[in-house]
Short mmCIF file of N, CA and C in Angstrom, two decimals:
data_model
loop_
_atom_site.label_atom_id
_atom_site.label_comp_id
_atom_site.label_asym_id
_atom_site.label_seq_id
_atom_site.Cartn_x
_atom_site.Cartn_y
_atom_site.Cartn_z
N MET L 1 -104.08 -1.56 -42.73
CA MET L 1 -103.13 -0.79 -42.02
C MET L 1 -102.98 -1.40 -40.55
N VAL L 2 -101.89 -1.42 -40.05
CA VAL L 2 -101.58 -1.96 -38.77
C VAL L 2 -100.86 -0.71 -37.79
N CYS L 3 -101.33 -0.48 -36.70
CA CYS L 3 -100.77 0.48 -35.83
C CYS L 3 -100.45 -0.11 -34.48
N LEU L 4 -99.22 -0.06 -34.17
CA LEU L 4 -98.68 -0.69 -33.00
C LEU L 4 -98.24 0.32 -31.89
N SER L 5 -98.75 -0.05 -30.66
CA SER L 5 -98.25 0.66 -29.49
C SER L 5 -98.46 2.30 -29.65
N ALA L 6 -99.48 2.78 -30.35
CA ALA L 6 -99.62 4.30 -30.36
C ALA L 6 -100.69 4.70 -29.45
N ASN L 7 -100.52 6.00 -29.31
CA ASN L 7 -101.45 6.79 -28.41
C ASN L 7 -102.51 7.34 -29.37
N PRO L 8 -103.85 7.20 -29.20
CA PRO L 8 -104.65 7.78 -30.27
C PRO L 8 -104.90 9.22 -30.16
N PHE L 9 -104.31 9.87 -29.18
CA PHE L 9 -104.37 11.41 -29.01
C PHE L 9 -103.04 11.98 -29.50
N ASN L 10 -102.34 12.20 -28.42
CA ASN L 10 -100.95 12.68 -28.70
C ASN L 10 -100.05 12.69 -27.42
N ARG L 11 -98.77 13.12 -27.59
CA ARG L 11 -97.83 12.89 -26.51
C ARG L 11 -98.30 13.75 -25.19
N ILE L 12 -98.87 14.67 -25.35
CA ILE L 12 -99.37 15.56 -24.12
C ILE L 12 -100.44 14.83 -23.46
N SER L 13 -101.28 14.16 -24.11
CA SER L 13 -102.36 13.38 -23.40
C SER L 13 -101.69 12.30 -22.62
N GLU L 14 -100.66 11.62 -23.04
CA GLU L 14 -99.87 10.59 -22.41
C GLU L 14 -99.27 11.09 -21.16
N SER L 15 -98.72 12.30 -21.27
CA SER L 15 -98.02 12.95 -20.04
C SER L 15 -99.13 13.29 -19.03
N ILE L 16 -100.21 13.79 -19.44
CA ILE L 16 -101.28 14.14 -18.41
C ILE L 16 -101.83 12.77 -17.83
N LEU L 17 -102.12 11.82 -18.59
CA LEU L 17 -102.50 10.58 -18.08
C LEU L 17 -101.64 10.00 -17.05
N LYS L 18 -100.32 10.07 -17.31
CA LYS L 18 -99.31 9.46 -16.34
C LYS L 18 -99.43 10.29 -15.06
N GLU L 19 -99.47 11.61 -15.17
CA GLU L 19 -99.42 12.45 -13.97
C GLU L 19 -100.57 12.18 -13.21
N ARG L 20 -101.77 12.00 -13.86
CA ARG L 20 -103.09 11.88 -13.05
C ARG L 20 -102.97 10.39 -12.38
N PHE L 21 -102.46 9.49 -13.11
CA PHE L 21 -102.46 8.08 -12.67
C PHE L 21 -101.57 7.94 -11.50
N TYR L 22 -100.43 8.62 -11.48
CA TYR L 22 -99.43 8.50 -10.46
C TYR L 22 -99.83 9.40 -9.29
N SER L 23 -100.69 10.36 -9.41
CA SER L 23 -101.13 11.08 -8.28
C SER L 23 -102.45 10.60 -7.73
N SER L 24 -103.10 9.62 -8.31
CA SER L 24 -104.32 9.18 -7.83
C SER L 24 -104.36 8.76 -6.49
N ASP L 25 -103.33 8.25 -5.99
CA ASP L 25 -103.39 7.53 -4.67
C ASP L 25 -102.61 8.49 -3.54
N LYS L 26 -102.23 9.83 -4.07
CA LYS L 26 -101.72 10.63 -3.22
C LYS L 26 -102.86 11.55 -2.43
N GLU L 27 -102.62 11.82 -1.09
CA GLU L 27 -103.51 12.61 -0.50
C GLU L 27 -103.72 14.08 -1.08
N ASN L 28 -102.74 14.63 -1.48
CA ASN L 28 -102.62 16.03 -2.00
C ASN L 28 -102.07 15.91 -3.38
N ASP L 29 -102.85 16.38 -4.40
CA ASP L 29 -102.21 16.46 -5.75
C ASP L 29 -102.03 17.84 -6.36
N ASP L 30 -101.67 18.68 -5.38
CA ASP L 30 -101.32 20.22 -5.88
C ASP L 30 -100.19 20.15 -6.79
N GLN L 31 -99.14 19.40 -6.52
CA GLN L 31 -97.94 19.35 -7.46
C GLN L 31 -98.24 18.80 -8.68
N SER L 32 -98.92 17.80 -8.58
CA SER L 32 -99.43 17.05 -9.86
C SER L 32 -100.28 18.14 -10.81
N GLN L 33 -101.03 18.82 -10.23
CA GLN L 33 -101.77 19.91 -11.05
C GLN L 33 -100.87 20.87 -11.58
N LYS L 34 -99.85 21.38 -10.81
CA LYS L 34 -98.84 22.20 -11.43
C LYS L 34 -98.03 21.62 -12.56
N ASN L 35 -97.80 20.20 -12.40
CA ASN L 35 -96.96 19.62 -13.33
C ASN L 35 -97.85 19.50 -14.65
N VAL L 36 -99.15 19.25 -14.59
CA VAL L 36 -100.10 19.22 -15.76
C VAL L 36 -100.10 20.60 -16.40
N GLU L 37 -100.25 21.59 -15.70
CA GLU L 37 -100.39 23.03 -16.21
C GLU L 37 -99.12 23.43 -16.91
N GLU L 38 -98.00 22.94 -16.35
CA GLU L 38 -96.63 23.38 -17.07
C GLU L 38 -96.39 22.58 -18.19
N ASP L 39 -96.83 21.25 -18.17
CA ASP L 39 -96.72 20.48 -19.50
C ASP L 39 -97.65 21.12 -20.52
N LEU L 40 -98.91 21.45 -20.17
CA LEU L 40 -99.86 22.02 -21.09
C LEU L 40 -99.22 23.32 -21.69
N LYS L 41 -98.63 24.15 -20.85
CA LYS L 41 -97.99 25.45 -21.26
C LYS L 41 -96.96 25.12 -22.28
N ASP L 42 -96.06 24.22 -21.95
CA ASP L 42 -94.89 23.92 -22.74
C ASP L 42 -95.29 23.35 -24.18
N TYR L 43 -96.34 22.38 -24.08
CA TYR L 43 -96.78 21.65 -25.27
C TYR L 43 -97.44 22.68 -26.24
N LEU L 44 -98.23 23.76 -25.63
CA LEU L 44 -98.92 24.77 -26.49
C LEU L 44 -97.77 25.83 -27.02
N THR L 45 -96.73 25.74 -26.39
CA THR L 45 -95.66 26.81 -26.80
C THR L 45 -94.65 26.04 -27.76
N ILE L 46 -94.49 24.86 -27.66
CA ILE L 46 -93.35 24.32 -28.29
C ILE L 46 -93.35 24.56 -29.98
N LYS L 47 -94.48 24.53 -30.47
CA LYS L 47 -94.53 24.66 -32.00
C LYS L 47 -94.10 26.15 -32.34
N TYR L 48 -94.16 27.14 -31.37
CA TYR L 48 -93.78 28.39 -31.91
C TYR L 48 -92.36 28.67 -31.41
N ASP L 49 -91.68 27.80 -30.74
CA ASP L 49 -90.38 28.10 -30.09
C ASP L 49 -89.60 26.82 -30.10
N LYS L 50 -89.57 26.12 -31.15
CA LYS L 50 -88.86 24.80 -31.16
C LYS L 50 -87.46 24.77 -30.86
N ASN L 51 -86.72 25.90 -31.23
CA ASN L 51 -85.23 26.01 -30.82
C ASN L 51 -85.04 26.04 -29.38
N ASN L 52 -85.82 26.66 -28.76
CA ASN L 52 -85.68 26.73 -27.21
C ASN L 52 -85.94 25.39 -26.40
N TYR L 53 -86.76 24.56 -27.02
CA TYR L 53 -87.03 23.27 -26.55
C TYR L 53 -86.18 22.17 -26.93
N SER L 54 -85.60 22.38 -28.16
CA SER L 54 -84.86 21.34 -28.77
C SER L 54 -83.54 20.73 -27.98
N ASN L 55 -83.05 21.68 -26.99
CA ASN L 55 -81.97 21.28 -26.22
C ASN L 55 -82.32 20.63 -24.87
N ASN L 56 -83.56 20.28 -24.79
CA ASN L 56 -84.03 19.63 -23.48
C ASN L 56 -84.65 18.31 -23.92
N SER L 57 -83.95 17.32 -23.38
CA SER L 57 -84.28 15.87 -23.78
C SER L 57 -85.73 15.58 -23.52
N LYS L 58 -86.28 16.20 -22.38
CA LYS L 58 -87.76 15.97 -22.09
C LYS L 58 -88.61 16.11 -23.40
N TYR L 59 -88.23 17.11 -24.18
CA TYR L 59 -89.11 17.64 -25.17
C TYR L 59 -88.84 16.83 -26.60
N LYS L 60 -87.69 16.21 -26.62
CA LYS L 60 -87.21 15.68 -28.02
C LYS L 60 -88.45 14.85 -28.54
N ASN L 61 -89.05 13.99 -27.81
CA ASN L 61 -90.12 13.16 -28.20
C ASN L 61 -91.32 14.06 -28.79
N TRP L 62 -91.56 15.21 -27.98
CA TRP L 62 -92.79 16.04 -28.30
C TRP L 62 -92.43 16.74 -29.72
N LEU L 63 -91.13 17.08 -29.96
CA LEU L 63 -90.94 17.89 -31.16
C LEU L 63 -91.04 17.03 -32.36
N SER L 64 -90.93 15.64 -32.17
CA SER L 64 -91.06 14.85 -33.36
C SER L 64 -92.48 14.45 -33.74
N TYR L 65 -93.44 15.09 -32.89
CA TYR L 65 -94.79 14.81 -33.29
C TYR L 65 -95.54 16.08 -33.62
N ASN L 66 -96.64 16.00 -34.47
CA ASN L 66 -97.37 17.14 -34.72
C ASN L 66 -98.46 17.49 -33.77
N GLN L 67 -99.13 18.56 -33.90
CA GLN L 67 -100.16 18.92 -32.94
C GLN L 67 -101.45 18.29 -33.10
N ASN L 68 -101.66 17.51 -34.17
CA ASN L 68 -102.80 16.91 -34.46
C ASN L 68 -103.02 15.61 -33.71
N LEU L 69 -104.26 15.34 -33.35
CA LEU L 69 -104.71 14.11 -32.60
C LEU L 69 -104.53 12.84 -33.69
N SER L 70 -103.76 11.77 -33.16
CA SER L 70 -103.56 10.66 -34.08
C SER L 70 -104.90 10.11 -34.66
N PHE L 71 -105.90 10.00 -33.77
CA PHE L 71 -106.99 9.26 -34.25
C PHE L 71 -107.72 10.07 -35.34
N GLU L 72 -107.62 11.38 -35.47
CA GLU L 72 -108.17 12.14 -36.37
C GLU L 72 -107.72 11.62 -37.98
N SER L 73 -106.55 11.23 -38.02
CA SER L 73 -105.99 10.66 -39.41
C SER L 73 -106.65 9.25 -39.54
N PHE L 74 -106.92 8.65 -38.69
CA PHE L 74 -107.60 7.32 -38.90
C PHE L 74 -109.06 7.36 -39.53
N LYS L 75 -109.66 8.59 -39.40
CA LYS L 75 -110.93 8.79 -39.77
C LYS L 75 -110.94 8.74 -41.38
N TYR L 76 -109.91 9.25 -41.97
CA TYR L 76 -109.83 9.35 -43.42
C TYR L 76 -109.36 8.05 -44.10
N TYR L 77 -108.82 7.04 -43.30
CA TYR L 77 -108.42 5.75 -43.88
C TYR L 77 -109.42 4.88 -44.06
N LYS L 78 -109.64 4.39 -45.35
CA LYS L 78 -110.94 3.55 -45.65
C LYS L 78 -110.62 2.14 -45.46
N ASN L 79 -109.46 1.67 -45.53
CA ASN L 79 -109.12 0.30 -45.51
C ASN L 79 -109.24 -0.08 -44.13
N PRO L 80 -109.29 -1.61 -43.89
CA PRO L 80 -109.23 -2.19 -42.46
C PRO L 80 -108.13 -1.64 -41.70
N LEU L 81 -108.34 -1.51 -40.41
CA LEU L 81 -107.25 -0.99 -39.57
C LEU L 81 -107.25 -1.89 -38.27
N LEU L 82 -106.05 -2.25 -37.96
CA LEU L 82 -105.74 -3.21 -36.78
C LEU L 82 -105.05 -2.29 -35.80
N ILE L 83 -105.31 -2.02 -34.75
CA ILE L 83 -104.70 -1.41 -33.51
C ILE L 83 -104.22 -2.42 -32.59
N VAL L 84 -102.87 -2.49 -32.36
CA VAL L 84 -102.38 -3.51 -31.49
C VAL L 84 -101.44 -2.78 -30.34
N TYR L 85 -101.65 -3.28 -29.03
CA TYR L 85 -101.07 -2.51 -27.90
C TYR L 85 -101.11 -3.38 -26.71
N GLY L 86 -100.14 -3.17 -25.76
CA GLY L 86 -100.14 -3.93 -24.50
C GLY L 86 -100.85 -3.12 -23.47
N THR L 87 -101.59 -3.81 -22.63
CA THR L 87 -102.31 -3.04 -21.61
C THR L 87 -101.55 -2.48 -20.56
N LYS L 88 -100.32 -2.85 -20.40
CA LYS L 88 -99.43 -2.09 -19.51
C LYS L 88 -98.74 -0.98 -20.03
N ASP L 89 -99.11 -0.41 -21.24
CA ASP L 89 -98.37 0.69 -21.89
C ASP L 89 -99.43 1.82 -21.61
N ILE L 90 -98.98 2.66 -20.67
CA ILE L 90 -99.94 3.70 -20.26
C ILE L 90 -100.06 4.70 -21.67
N GLY L 91 -99.20 4.68 -22.51
CA GLY L 91 -99.50 5.55 -23.63
C GLY L 91 -100.50 5.03 -24.58
N SER L 92 -100.82 3.72 -24.52
CA SER L 92 -101.76 3.11 -25.36
C SER L 92 -103.23 2.87 -24.64
N LEU L 93 -103.21 3.29 -23.45
CA LEU L 93 -104.53 2.84 -22.60
C LEU L 93 -105.78 3.49 -23.24
N GLN L 94 -105.74 4.62 -23.96
CA GLN L 94 -106.86 5.15 -24.58
C GLN L 94 -107.31 4.57 -25.98
N ASN L 95 -106.64 3.65 -26.39
CA ASN L 95 -106.93 2.86 -27.58
C ASN L 95 -108.34 2.27 -27.49
N ASP L 96 -108.72 1.97 -26.27
CA ASP L 96 -110.01 1.35 -26.09
C ASP L 96 -111.20 2.37 -26.55
N LEU L 97 -110.98 3.61 -26.59
CA LEU L 97 -111.93 4.61 -26.83
C LEU L 97 -112.05 4.73 -28.39
N LEU L 98 -111.15 4.15 -29.07
CA LEU L 98 -111.30 4.27 -30.58
C LEU L 98 -112.51 3.97 -31.33
N PRO L 99 -113.24 2.68 -30.79
CA PRO L 99 -114.43 2.51 -31.46
C PRO L 99 -115.48 3.61 -31.36
N PHE L 100 -115.48 4.24 -30.25
CA PHE L 100 -116.45 5.34 -30.01
C PHE L 100 -116.16 6.75 -30.74
N LEU L 101 -114.74 6.90 -31.02
CA LEU L 101 -114.21 8.05 -31.77
C LEU L 101 -114.26 7.88 -33.28
N LEU L 102 -114.20 6.62 -33.71
CA LEU L 102 -113.94 6.49 -35.20
C LEU L 102 -115.29 6.08 -35.97
N ASN L 103 -116.23 5.31 -35.25
CA ASN L 103 -117.39 4.79 -35.95
C ASN L 103 -117.01 4.13 -37.20
N LYS L 104 -115.99 3.10 -37.12
CA LYS L 104 -115.62 2.43 -38.28
C LYS L 104 -115.96 0.90 -38.10
N LYS L 105 -116.59 0.27 -39.10
CA LYS L 105 -116.85 -1.20 -39.06
C LYS L 105 -115.67 -1.99 -39.27
N ASN L 106 -114.58 -1.42 -39.97
CA ASN L 106 -113.38 -2.15 -40.32
C ASN L 106 -112.20 -1.95 -39.25
N LEU L 107 -112.66 -1.68 -38.11
CA LEU L 107 -111.52 -1.40 -37.14
C LEU L 107 -111.52 -2.63 -36.22
N LYS L 108 -110.31 -3.01 -35.92
CA LYS L 108 -110.03 -4.16 -34.96
C LYS L 108 -109.07 -3.78 -33.90
N LEU L 109 -109.31 -3.94 -32.66
CA LEU L 109 -108.43 -3.71 -31.61
C LEU L 109 -107.87 -5.06 -31.19
N LYS L 110 -106.62 -5.17 -30.97
CA LYS L 110 -106.05 -6.38 -30.42
C LYS L 110 -105.06 -5.98 -29.31
N SER L 111 -105.57 -6.21 -28.15
CA SER L 111 -104.87 -5.87 -26.79
C SER L 111 -104.10 -7.09 -26.40
N TYR L 112 -102.89 -6.91 -25.63
CA TYR L 112 -102.14 -8.09 -25.17
C TYR L 112 -102.04 -7.70 -23.59
N PRO L 113 -102.96 -8.42 -22.77
CA PRO L 113 -102.84 -8.19 -21.36
C PRO L 113 -101.53 -8.39 -20.79
N ASN L 114 -101.10 -7.44 -19.79
CA ASN L 114 -99.97 -7.58 -19.10
C ASN L 114 -98.64 -7.27 -19.77
N TYR L 115 -98.80 -6.85 -20.96
CA TYR L 115 -97.57 -6.45 -21.82
C TYR L 115 -97.41 -5.00 -21.87
N GLY L 116 -96.06 -4.51 -22.01
CA GLY L 116 -95.85 -3.12 -21.99
C GLY L 116 -95.76 -2.61 -23.58
N HIS L 117 -95.18 -1.42 -23.58
CA HIS L 117 -95.06 -0.83 -24.95
C HIS L 117 -94.39 -1.61 -26.00
N ASN L 118 -93.43 -2.31 -25.59
CA ASN L 118 -92.62 -3.18 -26.55
C ASN L 118 -93.08 -4.68 -26.37
N PHE L 119 -94.41 -4.83 -25.98
CA PHE L 119 -94.82 -6.14 -25.88
C PHE L 119 -93.94 -7.01 -24.78
N GLU L 120 -93.47 -6.35 -23.77
CA GLU L 120 -92.74 -7.15 -22.75
C GLU L 120 -93.56 -7.54 -21.65
N PHE L 121 -93.18 -8.57 -20.99
CA PHE L 121 -93.90 -8.97 -19.82
C PHE L 121 -92.81 -9.00 -18.77
N ARG L 122 -93.11 -8.29 -17.55
CA ARG L 122 -92.31 -8.17 -16.53
C ARG L 122 -92.76 -9.00 -15.40
N LYS L 123 -91.81 -9.93 -14.94
CA LYS L 123 -92.27 -10.76 -13.74
C LYS L 123 -91.71 -9.94 -12.51
N ILE L 124 -92.56 -9.67 -11.58
CA ILE L 124 -92.16 -9.00 -10.42
C ILE L 124 -92.34 -9.76 -9.18
N ASN L 125 -91.48 -9.71 -8.24
CA ASN L 125 -91.65 -10.48 -6.97
C ASN L 125 -92.53 -9.66 -5.92
N ALA L 126 -92.81 -10.35 -4.85
CA ALA L 126 -93.55 -9.64 -3.81
C ALA L 126 -93.17 -8.36 -3.37
N ASN L 127 -91.76 -8.04 -3.46
CA ASN L 127 -91.17 -6.81 -2.92
C ASN L 127 -91.22 -5.70 -4.00
N GLY L 128 -91.74 -6.04 -5.18
CA GLY L 128 -91.92 -5.09 -6.30
C GLY L 128 -90.62 -4.96 -7.17
N GLU L 129 -89.72 -5.97 -6.91
CA GLU L 129 -88.55 -6.03 -7.56
C GLU L 129 -88.61 -6.88 -8.89
N GLU L 130 -88.12 -6.25 -10.03
CA GLU L 130 -88.20 -7.08 -11.27
C GLU L 130 -87.30 -8.28 -11.25
N LEU L 131 -87.81 -9.42 -11.61
CA LEU L 131 -87.21 -10.73 -11.74
C LEU L 131 -86.79 -11.00 -13.07
N GLU L 132 -87.58 -10.80 -13.92
CA GLU L 132 -87.35 -11.25 -15.60
C GLU L 132 -88.21 -10.36 -16.38
N THR L 133 -87.75 -10.15 -17.62
CA THR L 133 -88.53 -9.46 -18.69
C THR L 133 -88.44 -10.26 -19.93
N THR L 134 -89.56 -10.70 -20.45
CA THR L 134 -89.60 -11.29 -21.64
C THR L 134 -90.29 -10.62 -22.74
N TYR L 135 -89.85 -10.68 -23.89
CA TYR L 135 -90.46 -10.03 -25.07
C TYR L 135 -91.24 -10.91 -25.81
N HIS L 136 -92.35 -10.50 -26.48
CA HIS L 136 -93.34 -11.23 -27.11
C HIS L 136 -93.71 -10.71 -28.61
N TRP L 137 -92.65 -10.10 -29.34
CA TRP L 137 -92.72 -9.75 -30.73
C TRP L 137 -93.20 -10.79 -31.64
N ASP L 138 -92.65 -11.85 -31.37
CA ASP L 138 -92.99 -13.00 -32.35
C ASP L 138 -94.41 -13.29 -32.45
N ASP L 139 -95.07 -13.37 -31.24
CA ASP L 139 -96.37 -13.60 -30.89
C ASP L 139 -97.21 -12.49 -31.75
N VAL L 140 -96.85 -11.23 -31.41
CA VAL L 140 -97.47 -10.03 -31.93
C VAL L 140 -97.61 -10.10 -33.38
N PHE L 141 -96.28 -10.32 -33.93
CA PHE L 141 -96.24 -10.43 -35.49
C PHE L 141 -97.09 -11.52 -36.21
N LYS L 142 -97.06 -12.63 -35.44
CA LYS L 142 -97.76 -13.82 -35.91
C LYS L 142 -99.28 -13.41 -35.97
N ASP L 143 -99.78 -12.87 -34.93
CA ASP L 143 -101.18 -12.36 -35.03
C ASP L 143 -101.40 -11.31 -36.08
N ILE L 144 -100.44 -10.46 -36.30
CA ILE L 144 -100.69 -9.41 -37.35
C ILE L 144 -100.78 -10.00 -38.74
N VAL L 145 -99.72 -10.96 -38.90
CA VAL L 145 -99.77 -11.67 -40.25
C VAL L 145 -101.05 -12.30 -40.39
N GLU L 146 -101.52 -13.01 -39.44
CA GLU L 146 -102.82 -13.81 -39.36
C GLU L 146 -103.91 -12.78 -39.80
N TRP L 147 -103.96 -11.59 -39.22
CA TRP L 147 -104.93 -10.73 -39.49
C TRP L 147 -104.94 -10.23 -40.94
N LEU L 148 -103.69 -9.99 -41.40
CA LEU L 148 -103.41 -9.35 -42.73
C LEU L 148 -103.90 -10.43 -43.87
N LEU L 149 -103.70 -11.80 -43.52
CA LEU L 149 -104.07 -12.76 -44.57
C LEU L 149 -105.34 -13.10 -44.43
N ALA L 150 -106.28 -12.71 -43.43
CA ALA L 150 -107.59 -13.05 -43.20
C ALA L 150 -108.50 -12.54 -44.53
N LYS L 151 -109.48 -13.37 -44.80
CA LYS L 151 -110.28 -12.91 -45.94
C LYS L 151 -111.05 -11.67 -45.87
N ASP L 152 -111.32 -11.26 -44.68
CA ASP L 152 -112.16 -10.19 -44.41
C ASP L 152 -111.48 -8.96 -44.37
N VAL L 153 -110.07 -8.84 -44.57
CA VAL L 153 -109.29 -7.66 -44.37
C VAL L 153 -109.32 -7.08 -45.72
#
């Protein structure tokens, strides 16, 4: 099985991680803490009141995922597992924890440094302006096919 650009926990962990990441260089993170508390409240309430949240675009993504942690389902999968992700994808950053969470010998992590969620590389100038974006799906799929065809899979 191959899993691409996934978060091993769930969408709320991604939201909290983003909030903590962006507030880490601020002198005061009171507002950030309020945002985390609000997101947690919403996430814990959403399963009981889906209709109220379905009209808000912020929650569309959360509504499409269940309350279970993604890595929990990997525990029951017996076949080899390849986890593929870009290191610039904040939602995938916690994939590096999977070897500690799963205790599987047939788990392989394949990270792509400097690539985002869609395996894109953004070239940025000194002023922080984006100059160019290139996508590298062909390279990723080549590596996946190579892994799938390997004798030890």
